[in-house]
Coordinates of N, CA and C and ligand atoms in Angstrom, one line a residue:
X1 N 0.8 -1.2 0.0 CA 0.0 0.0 0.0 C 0.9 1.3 0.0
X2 N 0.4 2.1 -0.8 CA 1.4 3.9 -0.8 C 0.1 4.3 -0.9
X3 N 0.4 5.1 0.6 CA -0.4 5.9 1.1 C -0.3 7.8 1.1
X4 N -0.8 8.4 1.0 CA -0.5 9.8 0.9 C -1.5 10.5 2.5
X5 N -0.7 10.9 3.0 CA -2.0 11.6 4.1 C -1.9 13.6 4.2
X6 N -3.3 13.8 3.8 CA -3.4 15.3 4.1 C -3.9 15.6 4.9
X7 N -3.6 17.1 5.6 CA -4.3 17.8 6.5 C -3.9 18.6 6.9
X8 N -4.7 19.6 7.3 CA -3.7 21.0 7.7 C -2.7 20.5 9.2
X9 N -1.9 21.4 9.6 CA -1.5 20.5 10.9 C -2.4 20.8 12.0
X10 N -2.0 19.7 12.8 CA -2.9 19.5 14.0 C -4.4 18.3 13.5
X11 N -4.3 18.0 12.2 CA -5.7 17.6 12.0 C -5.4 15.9 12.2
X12 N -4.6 15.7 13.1 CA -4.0 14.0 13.7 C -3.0 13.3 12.3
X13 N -2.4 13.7 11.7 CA -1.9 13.2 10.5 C -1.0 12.4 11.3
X14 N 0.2 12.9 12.0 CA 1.1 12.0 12.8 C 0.5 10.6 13.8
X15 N -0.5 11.0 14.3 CA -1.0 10.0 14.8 C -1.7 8.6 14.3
X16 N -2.3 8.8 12.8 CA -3.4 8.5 12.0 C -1.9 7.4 11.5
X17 N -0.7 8.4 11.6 CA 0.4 7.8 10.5 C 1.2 6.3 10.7
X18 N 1.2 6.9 12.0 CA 1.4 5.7 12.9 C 0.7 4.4 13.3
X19 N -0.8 4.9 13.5 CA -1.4 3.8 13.6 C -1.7 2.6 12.6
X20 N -1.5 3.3 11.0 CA -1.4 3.1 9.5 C -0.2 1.9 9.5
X21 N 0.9 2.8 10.3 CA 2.5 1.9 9.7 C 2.2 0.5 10.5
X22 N 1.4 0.2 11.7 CA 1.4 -0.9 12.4 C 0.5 -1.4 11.8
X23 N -0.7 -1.3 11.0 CA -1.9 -2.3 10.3 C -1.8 -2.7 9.3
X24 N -0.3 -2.1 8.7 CA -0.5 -2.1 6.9 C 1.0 -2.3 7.3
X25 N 2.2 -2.4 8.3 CA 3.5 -2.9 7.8 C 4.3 -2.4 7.4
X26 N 4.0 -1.0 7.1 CA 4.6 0.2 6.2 C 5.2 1.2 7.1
X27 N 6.2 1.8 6.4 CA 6.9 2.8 7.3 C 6.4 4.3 7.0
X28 N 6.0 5.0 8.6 CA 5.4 6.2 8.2 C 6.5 7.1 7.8
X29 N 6.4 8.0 7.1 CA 7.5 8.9 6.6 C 7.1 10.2 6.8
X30 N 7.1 11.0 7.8 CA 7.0 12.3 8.1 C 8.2 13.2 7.3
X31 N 7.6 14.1 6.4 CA 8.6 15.2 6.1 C 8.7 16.0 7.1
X32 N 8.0 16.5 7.7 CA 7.8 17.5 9.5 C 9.4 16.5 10.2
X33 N 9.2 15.9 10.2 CA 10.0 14.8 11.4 C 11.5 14.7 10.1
X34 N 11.4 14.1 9.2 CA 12.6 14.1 8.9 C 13.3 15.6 8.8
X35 N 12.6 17.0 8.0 CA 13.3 18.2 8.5 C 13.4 18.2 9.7
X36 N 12.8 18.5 10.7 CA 13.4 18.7 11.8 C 14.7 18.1 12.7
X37 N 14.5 16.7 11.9 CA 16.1 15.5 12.6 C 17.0 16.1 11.8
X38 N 16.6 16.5 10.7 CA 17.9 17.3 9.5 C 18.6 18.8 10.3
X39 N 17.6 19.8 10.8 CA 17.7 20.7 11.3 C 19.0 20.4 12.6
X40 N 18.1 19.7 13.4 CA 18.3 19.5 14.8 C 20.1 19.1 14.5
X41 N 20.4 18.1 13.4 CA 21.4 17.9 13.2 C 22.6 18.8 12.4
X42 N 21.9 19.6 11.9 CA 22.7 20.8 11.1 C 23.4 19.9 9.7
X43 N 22.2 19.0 9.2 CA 23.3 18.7 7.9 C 22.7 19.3 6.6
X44 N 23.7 19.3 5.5 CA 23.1 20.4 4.5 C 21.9 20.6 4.5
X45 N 21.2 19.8 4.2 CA 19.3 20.0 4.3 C 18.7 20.9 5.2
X46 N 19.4 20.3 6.4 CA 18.7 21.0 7.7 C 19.1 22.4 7.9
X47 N 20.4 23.1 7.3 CA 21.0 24.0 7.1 C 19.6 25.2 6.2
X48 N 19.6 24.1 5.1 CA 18.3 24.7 4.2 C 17.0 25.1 4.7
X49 N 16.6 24.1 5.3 CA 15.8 24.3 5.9 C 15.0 25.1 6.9
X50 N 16.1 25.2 8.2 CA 15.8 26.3 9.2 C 15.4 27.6 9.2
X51 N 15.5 28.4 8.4 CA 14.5 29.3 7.8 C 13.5 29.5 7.4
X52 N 13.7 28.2 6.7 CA 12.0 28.1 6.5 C 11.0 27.4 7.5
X53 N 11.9 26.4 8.3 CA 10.6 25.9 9.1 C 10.6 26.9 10.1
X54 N 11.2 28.0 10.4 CA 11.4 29.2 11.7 C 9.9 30.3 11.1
X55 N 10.0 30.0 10.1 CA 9.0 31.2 9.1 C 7.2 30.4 9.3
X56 N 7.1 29.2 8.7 CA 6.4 28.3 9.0 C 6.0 27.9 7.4
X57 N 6.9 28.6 6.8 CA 6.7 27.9 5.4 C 7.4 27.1 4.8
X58 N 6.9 26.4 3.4 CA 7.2 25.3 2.8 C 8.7 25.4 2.4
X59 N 9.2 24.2 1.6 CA 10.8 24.5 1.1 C 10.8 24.6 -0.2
X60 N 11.7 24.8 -1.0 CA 11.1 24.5 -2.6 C 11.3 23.2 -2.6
X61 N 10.3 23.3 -3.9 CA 10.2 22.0 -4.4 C 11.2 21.1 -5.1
X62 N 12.6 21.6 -5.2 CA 13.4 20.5 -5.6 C 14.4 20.2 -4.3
X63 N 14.5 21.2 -3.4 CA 15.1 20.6 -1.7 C 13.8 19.5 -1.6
X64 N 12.8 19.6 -1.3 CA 11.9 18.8 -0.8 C 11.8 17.1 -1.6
X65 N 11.9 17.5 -3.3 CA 12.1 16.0 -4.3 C 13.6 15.2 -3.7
X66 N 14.7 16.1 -3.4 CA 15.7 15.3 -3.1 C 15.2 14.6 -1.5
X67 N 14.7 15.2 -1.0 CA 14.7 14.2 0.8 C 13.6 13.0 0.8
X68 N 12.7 12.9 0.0 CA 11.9 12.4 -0.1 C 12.5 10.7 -1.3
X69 N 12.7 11.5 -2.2 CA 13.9 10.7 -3.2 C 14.5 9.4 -2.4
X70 N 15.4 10.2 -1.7 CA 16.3 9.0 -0.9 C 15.3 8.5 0.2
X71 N 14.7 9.1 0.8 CA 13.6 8.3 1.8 C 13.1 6.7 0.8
X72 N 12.3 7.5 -0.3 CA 11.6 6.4 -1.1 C 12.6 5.1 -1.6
X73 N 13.7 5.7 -1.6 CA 14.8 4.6 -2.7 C 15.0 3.4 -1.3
X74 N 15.1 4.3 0.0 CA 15.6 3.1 1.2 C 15.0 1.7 0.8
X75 N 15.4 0.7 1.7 CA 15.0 -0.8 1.2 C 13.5 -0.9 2.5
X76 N 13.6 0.1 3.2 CA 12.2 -0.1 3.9 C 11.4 0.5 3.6
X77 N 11.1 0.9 2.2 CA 10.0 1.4 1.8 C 9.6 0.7 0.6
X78 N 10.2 -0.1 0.4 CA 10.3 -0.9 -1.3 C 8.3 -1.6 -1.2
X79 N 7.7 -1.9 0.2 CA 6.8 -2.7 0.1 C 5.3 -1.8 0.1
X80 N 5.8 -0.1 0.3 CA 4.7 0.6 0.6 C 5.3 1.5 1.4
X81 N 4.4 2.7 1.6 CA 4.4 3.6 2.7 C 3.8 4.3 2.9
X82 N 3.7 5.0 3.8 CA 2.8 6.3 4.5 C 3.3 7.6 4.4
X83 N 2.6 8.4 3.1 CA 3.7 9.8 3.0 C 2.7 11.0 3.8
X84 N 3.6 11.6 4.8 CA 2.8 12.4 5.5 C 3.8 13.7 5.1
X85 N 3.0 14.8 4.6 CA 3.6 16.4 4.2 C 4.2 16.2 3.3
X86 N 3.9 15.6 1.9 CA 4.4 15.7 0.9 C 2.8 15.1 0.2
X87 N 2.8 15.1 -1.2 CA 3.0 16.4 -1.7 C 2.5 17.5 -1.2
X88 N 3.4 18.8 -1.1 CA 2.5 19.9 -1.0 C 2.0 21.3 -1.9
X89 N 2.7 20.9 -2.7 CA 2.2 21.7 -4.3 C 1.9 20.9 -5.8
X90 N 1.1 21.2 -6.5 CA 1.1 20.5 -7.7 C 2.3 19.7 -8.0
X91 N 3.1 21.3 -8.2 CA 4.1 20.9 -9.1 C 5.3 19.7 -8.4
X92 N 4.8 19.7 -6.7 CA 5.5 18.7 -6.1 C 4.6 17.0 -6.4
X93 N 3.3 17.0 -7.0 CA 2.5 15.9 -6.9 C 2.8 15.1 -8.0
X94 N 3.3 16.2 -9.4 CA 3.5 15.5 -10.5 C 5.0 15.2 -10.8
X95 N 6.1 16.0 -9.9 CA 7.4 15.0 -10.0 C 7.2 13.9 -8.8
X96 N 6.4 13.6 -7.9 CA 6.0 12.2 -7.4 C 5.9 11.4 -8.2
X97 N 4.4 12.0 -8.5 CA 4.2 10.6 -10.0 C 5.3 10.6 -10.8
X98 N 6.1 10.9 -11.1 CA 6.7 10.8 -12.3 C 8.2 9.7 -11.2
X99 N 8.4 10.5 -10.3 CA 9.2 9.2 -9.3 C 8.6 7.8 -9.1
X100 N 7.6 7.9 -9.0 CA 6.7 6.2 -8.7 C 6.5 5.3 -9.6
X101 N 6.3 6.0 -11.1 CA 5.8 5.4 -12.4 C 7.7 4.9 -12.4
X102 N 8.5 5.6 -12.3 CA 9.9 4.9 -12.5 C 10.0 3.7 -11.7
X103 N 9.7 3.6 -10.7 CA 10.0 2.9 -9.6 C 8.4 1.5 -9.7
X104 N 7.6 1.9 -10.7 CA 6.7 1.0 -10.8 C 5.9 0.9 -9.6
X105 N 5.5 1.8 -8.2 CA 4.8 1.8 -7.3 C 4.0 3.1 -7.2
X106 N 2.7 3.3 -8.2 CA 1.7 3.8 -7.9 C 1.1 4.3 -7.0
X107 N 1.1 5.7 -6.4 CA -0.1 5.6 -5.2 C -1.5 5.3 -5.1
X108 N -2.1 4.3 -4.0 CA -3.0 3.7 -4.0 C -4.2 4.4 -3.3
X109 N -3.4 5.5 -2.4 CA -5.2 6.6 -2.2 C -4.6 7.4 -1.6
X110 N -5.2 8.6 -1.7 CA -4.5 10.1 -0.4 C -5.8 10.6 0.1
X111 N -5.4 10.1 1.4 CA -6.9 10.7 2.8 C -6.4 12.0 3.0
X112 N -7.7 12.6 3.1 CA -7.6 14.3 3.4 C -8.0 14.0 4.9
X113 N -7.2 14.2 5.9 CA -8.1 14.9 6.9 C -8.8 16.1 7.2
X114 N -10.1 16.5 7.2 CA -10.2 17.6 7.3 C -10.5 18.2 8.6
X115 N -10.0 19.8 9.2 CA -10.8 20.4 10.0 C -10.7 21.8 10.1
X116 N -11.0 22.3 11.4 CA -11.6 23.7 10.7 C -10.8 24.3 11.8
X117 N -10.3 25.7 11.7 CA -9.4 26.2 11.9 C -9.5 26.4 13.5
X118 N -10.4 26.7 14.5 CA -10.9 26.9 16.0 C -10.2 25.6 16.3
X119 N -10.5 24.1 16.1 CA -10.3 23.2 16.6 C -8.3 23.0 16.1
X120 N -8.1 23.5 15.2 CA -7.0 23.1 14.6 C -6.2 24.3 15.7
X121 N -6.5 25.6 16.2 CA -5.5 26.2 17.1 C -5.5 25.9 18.5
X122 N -6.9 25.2 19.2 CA -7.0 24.4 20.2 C -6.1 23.2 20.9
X123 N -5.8 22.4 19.4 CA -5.4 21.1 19.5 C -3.5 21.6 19.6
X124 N -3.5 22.5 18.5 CA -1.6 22.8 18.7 C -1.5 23.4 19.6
X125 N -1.9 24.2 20.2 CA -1.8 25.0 21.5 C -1.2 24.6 22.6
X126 N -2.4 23.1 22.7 CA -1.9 22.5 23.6 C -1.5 21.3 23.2
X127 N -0.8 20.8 22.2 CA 0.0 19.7 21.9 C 1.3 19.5 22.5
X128 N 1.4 18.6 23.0 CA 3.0 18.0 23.6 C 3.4 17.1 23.1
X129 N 4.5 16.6 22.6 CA 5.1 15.3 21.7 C 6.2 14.6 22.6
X130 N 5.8 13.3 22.8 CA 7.1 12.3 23.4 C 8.8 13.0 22.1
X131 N 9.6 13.0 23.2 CA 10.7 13.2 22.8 C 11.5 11.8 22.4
X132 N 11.1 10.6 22.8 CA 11.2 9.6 22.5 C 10.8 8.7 21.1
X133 N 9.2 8.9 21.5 CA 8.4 8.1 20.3 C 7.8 8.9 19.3
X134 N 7.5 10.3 19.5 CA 7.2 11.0 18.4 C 5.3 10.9 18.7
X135 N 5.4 10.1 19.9 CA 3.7 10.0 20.4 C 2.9 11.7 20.7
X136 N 1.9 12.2 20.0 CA 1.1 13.3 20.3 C 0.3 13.3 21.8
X137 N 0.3 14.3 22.3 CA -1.0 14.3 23.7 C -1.3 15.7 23.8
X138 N -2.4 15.7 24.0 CA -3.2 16.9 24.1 C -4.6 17.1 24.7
X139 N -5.8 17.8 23.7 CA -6.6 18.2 25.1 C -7.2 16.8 25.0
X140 N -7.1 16.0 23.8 CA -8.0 14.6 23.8 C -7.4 13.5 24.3
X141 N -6.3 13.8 24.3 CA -5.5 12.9 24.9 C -4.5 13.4 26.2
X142 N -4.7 13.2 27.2 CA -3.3 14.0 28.1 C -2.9 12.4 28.6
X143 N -1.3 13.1 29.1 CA -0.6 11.7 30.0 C -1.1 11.5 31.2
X144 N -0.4 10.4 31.6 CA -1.4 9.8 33.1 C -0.2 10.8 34.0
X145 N 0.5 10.6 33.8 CA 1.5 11.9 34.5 C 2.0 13.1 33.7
X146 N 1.9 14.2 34.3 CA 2.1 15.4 33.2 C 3.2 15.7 32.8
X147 N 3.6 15.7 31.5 CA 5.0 16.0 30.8 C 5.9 14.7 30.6
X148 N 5.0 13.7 30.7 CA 5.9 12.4 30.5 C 4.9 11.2 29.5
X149 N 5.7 10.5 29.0 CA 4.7 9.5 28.2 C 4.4 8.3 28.7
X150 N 3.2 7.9 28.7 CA 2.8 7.1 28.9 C 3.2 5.6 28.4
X151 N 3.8 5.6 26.9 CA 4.4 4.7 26.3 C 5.7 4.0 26.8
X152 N 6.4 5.0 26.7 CA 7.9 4.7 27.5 C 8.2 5.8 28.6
X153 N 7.7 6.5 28.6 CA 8.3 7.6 30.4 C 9.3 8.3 29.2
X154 N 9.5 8.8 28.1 CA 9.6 9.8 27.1 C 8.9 10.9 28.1
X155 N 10.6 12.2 27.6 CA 9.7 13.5 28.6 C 9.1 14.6 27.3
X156 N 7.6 15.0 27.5 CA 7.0 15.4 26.8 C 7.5 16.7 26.8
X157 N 7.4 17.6 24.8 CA 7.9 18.6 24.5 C 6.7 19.5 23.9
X158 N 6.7 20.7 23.7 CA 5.9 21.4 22.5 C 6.6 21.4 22.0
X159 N 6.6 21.8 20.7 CA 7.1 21.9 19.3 C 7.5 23.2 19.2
X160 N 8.5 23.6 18.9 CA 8.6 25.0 18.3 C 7.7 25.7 17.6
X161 N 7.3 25.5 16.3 CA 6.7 25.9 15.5 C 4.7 25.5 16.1
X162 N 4.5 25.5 17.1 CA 3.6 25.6 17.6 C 2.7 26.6 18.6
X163 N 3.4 27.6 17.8 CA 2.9 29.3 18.8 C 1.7 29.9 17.9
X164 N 1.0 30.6 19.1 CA -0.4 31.3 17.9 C 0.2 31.8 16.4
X165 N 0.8 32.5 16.7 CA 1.4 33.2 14.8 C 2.1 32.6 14.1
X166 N 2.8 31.2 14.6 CA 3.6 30.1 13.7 C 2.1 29.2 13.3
X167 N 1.1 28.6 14.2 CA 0.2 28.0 13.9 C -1.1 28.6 12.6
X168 N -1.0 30.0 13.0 CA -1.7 30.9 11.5 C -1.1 30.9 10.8
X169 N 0.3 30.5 10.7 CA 0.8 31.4 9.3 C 1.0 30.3 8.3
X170 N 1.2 28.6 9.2 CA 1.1 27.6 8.4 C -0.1 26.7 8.0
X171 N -1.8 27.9 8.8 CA -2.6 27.0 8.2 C -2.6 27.7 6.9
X172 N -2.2 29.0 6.9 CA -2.7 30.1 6.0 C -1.9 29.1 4.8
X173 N -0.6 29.0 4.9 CA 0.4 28.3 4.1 C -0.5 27.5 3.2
X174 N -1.2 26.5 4.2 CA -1.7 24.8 3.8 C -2.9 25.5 3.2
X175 N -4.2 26.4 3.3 CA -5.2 26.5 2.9 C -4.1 27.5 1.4
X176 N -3.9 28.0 1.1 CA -3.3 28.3 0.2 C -3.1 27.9 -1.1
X177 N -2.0 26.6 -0.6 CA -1.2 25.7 -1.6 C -2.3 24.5 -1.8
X178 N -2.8 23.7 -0.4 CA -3.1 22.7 -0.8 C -4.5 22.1 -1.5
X179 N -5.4 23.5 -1.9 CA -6.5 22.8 -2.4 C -6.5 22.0 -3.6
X180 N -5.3 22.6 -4.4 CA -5.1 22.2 -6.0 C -4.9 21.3 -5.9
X181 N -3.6 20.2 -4.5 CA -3.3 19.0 -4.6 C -4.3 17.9 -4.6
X182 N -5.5 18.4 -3.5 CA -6.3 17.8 -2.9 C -7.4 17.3 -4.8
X183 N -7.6 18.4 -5.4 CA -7.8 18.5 -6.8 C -7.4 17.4 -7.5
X184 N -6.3 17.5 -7.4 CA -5.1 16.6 -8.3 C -5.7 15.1 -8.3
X185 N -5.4 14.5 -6.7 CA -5.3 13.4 -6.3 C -7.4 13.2 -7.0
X186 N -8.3 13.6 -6.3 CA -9.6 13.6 -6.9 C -9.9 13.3 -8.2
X187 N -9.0 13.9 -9.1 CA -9.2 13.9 -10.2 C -8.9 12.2 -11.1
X188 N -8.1 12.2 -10.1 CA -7.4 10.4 -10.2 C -8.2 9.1 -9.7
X189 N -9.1 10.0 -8.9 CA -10.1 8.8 -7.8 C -9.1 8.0 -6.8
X190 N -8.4 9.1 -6.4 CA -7.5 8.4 -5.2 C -8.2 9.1 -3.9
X191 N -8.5 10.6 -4.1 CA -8.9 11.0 -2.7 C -10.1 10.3 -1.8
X192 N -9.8 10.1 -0.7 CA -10.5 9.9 0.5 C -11.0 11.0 1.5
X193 N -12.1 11.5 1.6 CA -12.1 12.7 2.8 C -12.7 12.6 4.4
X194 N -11.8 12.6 5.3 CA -12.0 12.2 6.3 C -12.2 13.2 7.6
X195 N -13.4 12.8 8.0 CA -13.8 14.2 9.3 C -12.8 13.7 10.6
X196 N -12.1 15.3 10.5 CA -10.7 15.1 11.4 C -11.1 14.9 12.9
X197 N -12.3 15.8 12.9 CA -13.1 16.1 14.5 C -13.3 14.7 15.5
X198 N -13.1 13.5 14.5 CA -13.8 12.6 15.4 C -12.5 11.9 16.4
X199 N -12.8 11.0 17.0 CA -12.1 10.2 17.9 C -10.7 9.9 16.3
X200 N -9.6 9.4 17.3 CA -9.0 8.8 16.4 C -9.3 7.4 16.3
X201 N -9.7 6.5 17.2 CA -9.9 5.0 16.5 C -11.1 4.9 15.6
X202 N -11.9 6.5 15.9 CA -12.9 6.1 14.7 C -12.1 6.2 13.2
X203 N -11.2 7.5 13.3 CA -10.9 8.0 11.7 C -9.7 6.7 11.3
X204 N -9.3 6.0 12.4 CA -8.3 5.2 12.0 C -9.3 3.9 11.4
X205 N -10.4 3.6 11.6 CA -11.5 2.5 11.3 C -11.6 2.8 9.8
X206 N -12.2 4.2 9.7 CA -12.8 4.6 8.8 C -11.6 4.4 7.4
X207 N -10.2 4.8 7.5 CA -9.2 5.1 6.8 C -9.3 3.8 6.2
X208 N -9.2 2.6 7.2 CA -8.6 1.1 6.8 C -10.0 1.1 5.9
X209 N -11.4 0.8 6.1 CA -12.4 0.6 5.6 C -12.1 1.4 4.0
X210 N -11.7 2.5 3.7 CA -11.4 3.1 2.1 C -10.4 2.3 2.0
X211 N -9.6 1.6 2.4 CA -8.2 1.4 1.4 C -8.4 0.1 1.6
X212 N -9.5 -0.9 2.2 CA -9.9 -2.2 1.7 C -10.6 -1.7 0.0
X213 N -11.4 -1.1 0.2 CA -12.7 -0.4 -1.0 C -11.5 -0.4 -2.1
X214 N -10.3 0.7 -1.9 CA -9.4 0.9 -3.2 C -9.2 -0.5 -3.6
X215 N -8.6 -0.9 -2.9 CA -8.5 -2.8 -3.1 C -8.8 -3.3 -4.0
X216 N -10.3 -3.2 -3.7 CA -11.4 -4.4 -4.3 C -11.8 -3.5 -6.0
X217 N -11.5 -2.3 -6.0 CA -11.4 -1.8 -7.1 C -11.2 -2.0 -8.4
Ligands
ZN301 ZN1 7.0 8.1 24.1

């Protein structure tokens, strides 16, 4: 299965990604998470990078084709995967396809999650992320002890780019750029659209139920 997941942030993509990589076997691939280990580490990319994720905007689109590139070529992705923050412009959707049609692995559906911007500044506000596992908690979820994870005792962080005027400026970013993609993928009969609002074991039910459906296709 190659999976594509949308959503503005905060709309559970990380979490949804995860649950994905353990039912389907596939490795989730955050571009959010790999810039930031690029940053955090200062190597050329993350060099590139840091300005723009400081601003809360995108990278261009050929820094972004090269990190993704080598992500996809790894030997643990050869079976499928979960692409979360990519594509995020046209012109980034169609040198995808044109990567996959080489590689002979097709994407098989891209779920939108959708939500609406009140709930989307609520949820980052107060988001904390295991420094360990990359686990989300927040107002729907908090830890059984505060600032620590539940999973492994991981001490819980906010995110930098998670302040009122970094959170507007990258939904403004995503409502922006991303309706054309969301277009793209529709036009293909790949898109899935998914109400972000609900529980996640519901949206995580609901996701697997569409990508049996693509299946049987
Ligand atoms: Zn953890």
């Amino acid at each position: 299965m190659r999976i594509l997941l949308f959503g503005p942030p905060g709309a559970g993509k990380g979490t949804q990604g995860k649950i994905l990589a353990i039912s389907e076997r596939i490795p989730h691939i955050s571009t959010g998470e790999i810039l930031r280990d690029c940053v955090e580490r200062q190597t050329p990319v993350g060099k590139i990078a840091e300005p723009f994720l400081a601003q809360g905007k995108y990278l261009p689109d050929d820094v972004m084709l090269e990190v993704i590139k080598e992500r996809l070529l790894d030997h643990s992705a050869a079976n499928g995967f979960i692409l979360d923050g990519f594509p995020r412009t046209v012109g980034q959707a169609l040198s995808l396809d044109k990567l996959l049609k080489e590689l002979k692995q097709p994407i098989d559906s891209a779920v939108y999650l959708k939500l609406d911007k009140g709930t989307i500044m609520e949820r980052l506000l107060h988001r904390e992320t295991c420094h360990e596992c990359g686990l989300s908690y927040g107002p729907r979820r908090t830890s059984k002890k505060p600032g620590v994870c539940d999973a492994d005792g991981g001490i819980l962080e906010k995110r930098k780019d998670d302040t009122h005027d970094l959170i507007l400026s990258r939904n403004k970013e995503y409502l922006e750029k991303t309706p054309p993609v969301l277009d793209y993928y529709m036009a293909r009969n790949k898109l899935v659209e998914i109400d972000g609002s609900q529980a996640a074991s519901e949206i995580a039910n609901k996701i697997s139920k569409s990508l049996v459906a693509m299946e049987l296709e």
